[in-house]
Structures are given as structure tokens and as C-alpha cells.
Coordinates of C-alpha atoms in Angstrom, one line a residue:
Chain A
M1 CA -175.8 -134.9 -194.1
R2 CA -179.6 -135.0 -194.3
R3 CA -179.8 -136.0 -190.7
L4 CA -177.5 -133.1 -189.7
I5 CA -179.7 -130.7 -191.7
K6 CA -182.8 -132.0 -190.0
Q7 CA -181.2 -131.6 -186.5
M8 CA -180.2 -128.1 -187.5
S9 CA -183.7 -127.3 -188.7
N10 CA -185.2 -128.5 -185.4
N11 CA -182.6 -126.5 -183.5
D12 CA -183.4 -123.4 -185.6
K13 CA -187.0 -123.7 -184.6
K14 CA -186.1 -123.8 -180.9
I15 CA -184.0 -120.6 -181.3
I16 CA -186.8 -118.9 -183.2
H17 CA -189.2 -119.8 -180.4
L18 CA -186.8 -118.1 -177.9
V19 CA -186.4 -115.0 -180.1
K20 CA -190.2 -114.7 -180.5
K21 CA -190.5 -114.9 -176.7
G22 CA -188.2 -111.9 -176.4
D23 CA -184.7 -113.3 -176.2
V24 CA -183.2 -111.2 -179.0
S25 CA -179.6 -112.3 -178.2
S26 CA -180.5 -115.8 -179.3
F27 CA -180.8 -114.5 -182.8
S28 CA -177.0 -114.1 -182.9
I29 CA -176.9 -118.0 -183.1
L30 CA -178.8 -117.9 -186.3
V31 CA -176.6 -115.1 -187.6
E32 CA -173.5 -117.1 -186.8
R33 CA -174.9 -120.2 -188.5
Y34 CA -176.1 -118.6 -191.7
Q35 CA -173.9 -115.6 -192.2
D36 CA -171.5 -117.3 -194.6
M37 CA -174.2 -118.8 -196.7
A38 CA -176.2 -115.6 -196.8
F39 CA -173.0 -113.7 -197.9
T40 CA -172.2 -116.4 -200.5
L41 CA -175.6 -116.3 -202.0
A42 CA -175.8 -112.5 -202.0
L43 CA -172.3 -112.4 -203.6
S44 CA -173.4 -114.8 -206.3
I45 CA -176.0 -112.3 -207.4
L46 CA -174.3 -109.0 -206.7
K47 CA -170.7 -109.9 -207.6
N48 CA -169.5 -107.3 -205.1
R49 CA -168.3 -108.1 -201.6
E50 CA -169.4 -104.8 -200.0
D51 CA -172.9 -104.9 -201.5
A52 CA -173.2 -108.6 -200.6
E53 CA -172.3 -107.9 -197.0
E54 CA -174.8 -105.1 -196.8
V55 CA -177.5 -107.2 -198.4
A56 CA -176.8 -110.2 -196.1
Q57 CA -177.0 -108.0 -193.0
D58 CA -180.3 -106.4 -194.3
A59 CA -181.6 -109.9 -194.9
F60 CA -181.0 -110.9 -191.3
V61 CA -182.7 -107.7 -190.1
K62 CA -185.7 -108.4 -192.3
A63 CA -185.8 -112.0 -191.1
Y64 CA -185.8 -110.7 -187.5
K65 CA -188.6 -108.2 -188.3
N66 CA -190.7 -110.9 -190.0
L67 CA -190.0 -113.8 -187.7
G68 CA -193.6 -113.6 -186.6
S69 CA -194.7 -114.6 -190.0
F70 CA -192.5 -117.7 -190.0
K71 CA -194.8 -120.5 -189.1
G72 CA -192.3 -123.3 -189.2
K73 CA -193.9 -125.2 -192.1
S74 CA -190.8 -125.0 -194.1
K75 CA -187.1 -125.0 -193.0
F76 CA -185.8 -121.7 -191.6
S77 CA -183.0 -121.9 -194.1
T78 CA -185.4 -122.0 -197.1
W79 CA -187.4 -119.1 -195.7
F80 CA -184.3 -117.1 -195.0
Y81 CA -182.7 -117.8 -198.5
Q82 CA -185.9 -116.4 -200.0
I83 CA -185.3 -113.1 -198.1
V84 CA -181.6 -113.1 -199.2
Y85 CA -182.8 -113.7 -202.8
R86 CA -185.4 -110.9 -202.8
T87 CA -183.1 -108.4 -201.0
S88 CA -180.2 -109.2 -203.4
L89 CA -182.5 -108.6 -206.5
S90 CA -183.8 -105.4 -205.0
K91 CA -180.2 -104.2 -204.5
L92 CA -179.2 -105.4 -208.0
R93 CA -182.0 -103.2 -209.5
V94 CA -180.4 -100.0 -208.0
T95 CA -176.7 -101.0 -208.5
K96 CA -175.0 -102.2 -211.6
P97 CA -173.4 -105.6 -211.3
R98 CA -169.6 -105.1 -210.9
H99 CA -168.0 -108.4 -211.9
E100 CA -164.8 -108.9 -213.7
S101 CA -164.8 -109.7 -217.4
L102 CA -164.2 -113.2 -218.7
D103 CA -161.2 -112.0 -220.6
N104 CA -159.6 -110.8 -217.4
L105 CA -160.2 -114.1 -215.7
N106 CA -158.8 -116.0 -218.7
S107 CA -155.6 -113.9 -218.6
K108 CA -155.3 -114.5 -214.9
Q109 CA -155.3 -118.2 -215.4
G110 CA -152.2 -118.0 -217.6
D111 CA -151.5 -120.2 -220.6
P112 CA -152.8 -123.8 -221.0
D113 CA -149.4 -125.4 -220.3
S114 CA -148.9 -123.6 -217.0
Y115 CA -152.4 -124.5 -216.0
E116 CA -151.7 -128.1 -217.0
Q117 CA -148.9 -128.2 -214.4
N118 CA -151.3 -127.2 -211.6
K119 CA -154.3 -129.0 -212.8
T120 CA -154.3 -131.4 -209.8
D121 CA -154.3 -128.5 -207.4
R122 CA -157.6 -128.5 -205.5
L123 CA -157.3 -124.8 -204.8
D124 CA -157.3 -124.1 -208.5
K125 CA -160.5 -126.0 -209.0
K126 CA -162.1 -123.9 -206.2
K127 CA -160.9 -120.7 -207.7
M128 CA -162.1 -121.7 -211.1
L129 CA -165.5 -122.6 -209.8
N130 CA -165.8 -119.3 -207.9
A131 CA -164.7 -117.4 -211.0
A132 CA -167.2 -119.3 -213.2
I133 CA -170.0 -118.6 -210.7
N134 CA -169.0 -115.0 -210.8
Q135 CA -169.5 -115.0 -214.5
L136 CA -173.1 -116.3 -214.4
K137 CA -175.9 -113.9 -215.0
E138 CA -178.2 -112.5 -212.3
D139 CA -179.6 -115.4 -210.2
E140 CA -178.0 -118.3 -212.0
G141 CA -175.1 -118.5 -209.5
F142 CA -177.7 -118.5 -206.7
L143 CA -179.5 -121.4 -208.2
V144 CA -176.5 -123.6 -208.9
I145 CA -175.1 -123.0 -205.4
L146 CA -178.4 -124.1 -203.8
Y147 CA -178.7 -127.1 -206.2
Y148 CA -175.2 -128.4 -206.1
Y149 CA -173.7 -127.1 -202.8
Q150 CA -176.8 -126.9 -200.5
E151 CA -178.3 -129.9 -202.3
L152 CA -181.8 -128.4 -202.2
N153 CA -184.3 -130.1 -204.5
I154 CA -186.2 -128.2 -207.2
E155 CA -189.3 -127.6 -205.0
E156 CA -187.2 -126.1 -202.2
I157 CA -185.4 -123.9 -204.7
A158 CA -188.8 -122.8 -206.1
Q159 CA -189.8 -121.8 -202.6
C160 CA -186.6 -119.8 -202.2
T161 CA -187.2 -117.8 -205.4
D162 CA -191.0 -117.6 -205.7
F163 CA -190.7 -119.2 -209.2
S164 CA -192.8 -122.2 -210.2
V165 CA -191.2 -125.6 -210.3
S166 CA -191.2 -125.7 -214.1
N167 CA -189.7 -122.3 -214.2
I168 CA -186.9 -123.4 -211.9
K169 CA -186.3 -126.4 -214.0
V170 CA -185.8 -124.2 -217.1
K171 CA -183.7 -121.6 -215.2
L172 CA -181.6 -124.3 -213.5
F173 CA -181.0 -126.1 -216.8
R174 CA -179.7 -122.9 -218.4
A175 CA -177.6 -122.0 -215.3
R176 CA -175.9 -125.4 -215.3
K177 CA -175.3 -125.2 -219.0
N178 CA -173.8 -121.8 -218.8
L179 CA -171.7 -122.8 -215.8
Y180 CA -170.3 -125.8 -217.6
D181 CA -169.6 -123.7 -220.7
I182 CA -167.8 -121.1 -218.6
M183 CA -165.8 -123.8 -216.9
Q184 CA -164.8 -125.2 -220.2
K185 CA -163.6 -121.8 -221.4
L186 CA -161.7 -121.2 -218.2
M187 CA -160.1 -124.6 -218.4
N188 CA -159.5 -124.4 -222.1
G189 CA -161.9 -127.2 -222.8
K190 CA -160.5 -129.6 -220.2
A191 CA -163.4 -129.4 -217.7
E192 CA -164.4 -133.1 -218.1
E193 CA -160.8 -134.2 -218.0
L194 CA -160.2 -132.3 -214.8
M195 CA -163.3 -133.5 -213.1
Y196 CA -161.6 -136.7 -212.0
T197 CA -158.6 -134.9 -210.4
Q198 CA -158.9 -134.2 -206.7
Chain B
M1 CA -185.6 -132.0 -223.3
D2 CA -185.0 -133.2 -219.8
Y3 CA -184.5 -130.1 -217.7
K4 CA -183.7 -132.0 -214.5
N5 CA -180.7 -133.9 -215.9
I6 CA -178.6 -132.0 -218.4
N7 CA -176.0 -134.1 -220.2
N8 CA -175.1 -136.6 -217.6
E9 CA -171.3 -136.1 -218.0
E10 CA -171.7 -132.3 -217.7
D11 CA -173.8 -132.8 -214.6
L12 CA -171.3 -135.2 -213.1
A13 CA -168.5 -132.7 -213.9
L14 CA -170.3 -129.9 -212.1
Q15 CA -171.1 -132.2 -209.1
N16 CA -167.5 -133.0 -208.9
F17 CA -166.4 -129.4 -209.0
F18 CA -168.8 -128.5 -206.3
Q19 CA -167.2 -131.1 -204.0
S20 CA -164.3 -128.8 -203.7
Y21 CA -166.4 -125.7 -203.4
E22 CA -166.3 -123.7 -200.2
K23 CA -168.7 -121.0 -199.4
E24 CA -167.4 -117.5 -199.0
K25 CA -166.4 -116.3 -195.6
A26 CA -168.4 -113.4 -194.2
P27 CA -166.2 -110.6 -192.8
D28 CA -165.2 -111.0 -189.1
S29 CA -167.3 -108.1 -187.9
F30 CA -170.4 -109.5 -189.7
T31 CA -172.2 -110.9 -186.6
K32 CA -171.4 -107.8 -184.5
N33 CA -172.7 -105.4 -187.1
T34 CA -175.7 -107.5 -187.9
M35 CA -176.7 -107.8 -184.2
N36 CA -176.2 -104.0 -183.8
K37 CA -178.7 -103.5 -186.5
V38 CA -181.1 -106.1 -185.1
L39 CA -180.9 -104.6 -181.6
H40 CA -181.5 -101.2 -183.1
E41 CA -184.5 -102.6 -184.8
W42 CA -185.7 -104.2 -181.5
Q43 CA -185.3 -100.9 -179.6
S44 CA -187.2 -98.9 -182.2
Q45 CA -190.2 -101.3 -181.9
P46 CA -192.9 -100.0 -179.6
I47 CA -193.4 -102.3 -176.6
S48 CA -197.1 -102.9 -175.8
A49 CA -198.5 -104.9 -172.9
T50 CA -201.7 -106.8 -173.0
T51 CA -203.5 -108.0 -169.9
E52 CA -204.7 -111.6 -169.8
I53 CA -208.0 -112.0 -167.9
S54 CA -208.9 -115.5 -166.9
T55 CA -212.4 -116.9 -167.2
F56 CA -212.8 -116.9 -163.4
Q57 CA -211.8 -113.2 -163.3
K58 CA -214.2 -112.4 -166.1
T59 CA -217.0 -114.2 -164.2
I60 CA -216.3 -112.2 -161.0
I61 CA -216.3 -109.0 -162.9
G62 CA -219.6 -109.9 -164.6
I63 CA -221.2 -110.8 -161.3
T64 CA -220.0 -107.6 -159.7
I65 CA -221.4 -105.5 -162.5
V66 CA -224.8 -107.3 -162.4
L67 CA -224.9 -106.8 -158.6
C68 CA -224.1 -103.2 -158.9
I69 CA -226.9 -102.7 -161.5
V70 CA -229.4 -104.6 -159.3
L71 CA -228.5 -102.6 -156.2
V72 CA -228.8 -99.3 -158.1
Y73 CA -232.1 -100.4 -159.6
F74 CA -233.7 -101.5 -156.3
I75 CA -232.2 -99.0 -153.9
D76 CA -232.4 -95.3 -154.2
I77 CA -228.8 -94.6 -153.2
K78 CA -229.4 -90.8 -152.9
N79 CA -231.9 -91.5 -150.2
P80 CA -230.1 -92.8 -147.0
H81 CA -233.4 -94.0 -145.5
S82 CA -234.0 -96.2 -148.5
V83 CA -230.5 -97.8 -148.0
L84 CA -231.1 -98.3 -144.3
S85 CA -234.5 -99.8 -144.8
V86 CA -233.1 -102.4 -147.3
I87 CA -230.3 -103.3 -144.9
N88 CA -232.7 -103.5 -142.0
S89 CA -234.9 -105.8 -144.0
F90 CA -231.9 -108.0 -144.8
K91 CA -231.0 -108.0 -141.1
N92 CA -234.5 -109.0 -140.1
N93 CA -234.7 -111.7 -142.7
F94 CA -231.4 -113.0 -141.5
L95 CA -232.6 -113.0 -137.8
S96 CA -235.7 -114.8 -138.7
I97 CA -233.7 -117.6 -140.4
M98 CA -231.7 -117.9 -137.2
S99 CA -234.7 -118.1 -134.9
D100 CA -233.5 -121.5 -133.7
S101 CA -232.7 -121.6 -130.0
L102 CA -229.1 -122.6 -130.9
F103 CA -228.5 -119.2 -132.5
L104 CA -230.1 -117.1 -129.7
P105 CA -226.7 -115.7 -128.4
L106 CA -225.7 -114.8 -131.9
Q107 CA -229.1 -113.1 -132.5
A108 CA -228.6 -111.0 -129.4
I109 CA -225.2 -109.8 -130.7
I110 CA -226.5 -109.1 -134.3
K111 CA -229.4 -107.1 -132.8
K112 CA -227.0 -104.9 -130.8
I113 CA -224.8 -104.0 -133.9
P114 CA -225.9 -100.8 -135.5
V115 CA -226.7 -100.8 -139.2
F116 CA -223.9 -98.4 -140.3
V117 CA -221.4 -101.1 -139.0
Y118 CA -222.8 -103.5 -141.6
I119 CA -222.7 -100.8 -144.3
I120 CA -219.0 -100.0 -143.5
T121 CA -218.1 -103.7 -143.2
F122 CA -219.7 -104.7 -146.5
S123 CA -218.4 -101.7 -148.4
S124 CA -214.8 -102.3 -147.1
A125 CA -215.0 -106.0 -148.0
F126 CA -216.2 -105.1 -151.5
I127 CA -213.5 -102.5 -152.0
L128 CA -210.8 -104.8 -150.8
M129 CA -212.1 -107.6 -153.1
M130 CA -212.2 -105.3 -156.1
D131 CA -208.7 -104.0 -155.3
K132 CA -207.3 -107.5 -155.1
L133 CA -208.9 -108.5 -158.3
I134 CA -207.8 -105.4 -160.2
H135 CA -204.3 -105.8 -158.8
R136 CA -204.2 -109.4 -160.0
I137 CA -205.4 -108.5 -163.5
S138 CA -202.9 -105.6 -163.8
S139 CA -200.0 -107.8 -162.8
N140 CA -201.0 -110.6 -165.3
Y141 CA -199.9 -108.9 -168.5
R142 CA -197.8 -110.0 -171.5
V143 CA -195.2 -107.8 -173.2
K144 CA -195.4 -107.8 -177.0

């Protein structure tokens, strides 16, 4: 996984070099490569698909405009996620977050017994996790996705968010705690039990 | 309080849940729409071209400017007699250098050539050289 990421990072730098030399169409390779992650991260903050799409697109345009300032000291992905983070927060300031309430989600999951029947369903776990991330406040979803899914370390997450390492440790601690609590609520206290089911 | 590792079981549970996590899929038209925005941005940027002058070219330009200054300083260009006298003195100096018997046929030819032929030849050569240099500099540009 790490090797693959390193290869991708080197490849990103080659593409960036081409774009800087005037080959604008090469930028579409980066768009294809990072569009899902940009959309996911924006959605984790904005909780709205339309806003997230708009923000992810704007983030790419900003990345293109500022490609000259990318010196290649860090990974392109880290630099780009920082743009997504900033753009998402700017959007959040002008629009209210529009996420579903926890009660709504709980009612959608049905009673504990019916959930018990489907508890081995992998899809359910994915839905649960998405629903739980959707319930996290502001940038908490962004942080846990980078930490658990993208497997970024604390320093890299600090780079993405402009917070200090110690701040990120605190924020990440709260985000993980909150995520776990929400998962427990959604699964009626069976989160730990379900963690061993595939 | 260890911020890096929350309760180990909770952390393991979250790690386990994230194994089944799949990132959201961006809409199908995402790349197309984004690239349209990017190309629009690219089109709206002003294109500027900067010429790159090599050290050799800079040297030639410098020498030319110095030569021009020297010529203007020593010769009164407005007075044709002054120009002719300078060229004549050059011609005579040149002939005295080639006083060797080996160059006698060449001396005879040089003596026969009128001064204005030298003026036209040198001026043309100078203009051609400058034209070539400027053309080379103008074609050696970089688009930003």
C-alpha cells in the first residue's frame, strides 16, 4: 500500500511537471485520480452532495491555479486535501450544514432484532459508518477519513488542516470518540461485538 | 490522557469498520465539468512571452553598442569628409600592413576599389548581422 502510494506520488509529480509546461489536458489525470477522495472529504464536512461536488470542483480549479506554488516537498495529495479542507470550510461558513438527524437514522435502521438478523451484512456496516461520519461535527469526519481510510499520520493531517500536531491529536481524539459513540448508538451498543463480523 | 491511542478496543473497532469503508463516488460528469472549469481558467489567463537571451548574444549586443559609441565619438557622422578620411586612413594602414611582395596583386585590387564600396559593404554586413541576431533573439522565447 505504502509502495503504491509512493509510486502514485512520483507519478503525480510527473503529471504536475507536464501541466506546468503547458499541457493542461494532463491535469484531467489528476482529476480522475482524486475526484472521489475530494468528493468524499468535502461531503464529510458539508453533508450535502451538491455542495460537495461544487466544492470538490472548485478545489481542483484552485489547485490548477496554484500549481506554481506546489514545490513538490510534500505529496500532491496532502497539498490538495488542504485545498479541499479550506474550500469546504469556506463553503460551510456561507451555507448551513444539511445533514439528517440521528433520530432519523436510528428509525431507518429498524429495531434491534431486525438489525441482529443482518448484522453480518458487510453493506450494513458500510452504511452505518457513512451514517456515523455524516453525524460528526464540522471537520471531524474529514479527520477520521484521513486517519483511518487514507492512513495519513498525525503530521500529514496537520499539514492538510493547518493545525498544529498537538491540536490535531486533540481533535482526532474527540473525533474518534464521537464516531465510536455514534456507532454505538446506531448499533444499539453492539459496535464492539460487530467489529469481528465481516 | 493519550491522544494518539484512544481506548484500544474502540480504536480497533473503528479500524475494523474502516476496512469495509468505501469512498463516495463522484458524479459521472465530474471530470468533464471540472476540466471545463480548468480550461476556462486557462483561457482567461493572459499569455505572456519572455525572450531568453544567451550570454553569447548578450556579449555581441554589448560589443556592438560599444563599437557604435566609439564610432560616434571618433567620427563626425554628419560630415562625410570626416567619415571618408577615417576609412581612408584604415585603408592606408591596411595596405601598409600588406606591403609584403606576396600581397602586391591584392594591394593593386584594394587600391582600385573606391571608398564608398567599403562603406556599403561594411554597412550591409553590419545590418545583416544585426538582423540575424535580432531574429534569433525574437524566435527564442518562452510562453508563460
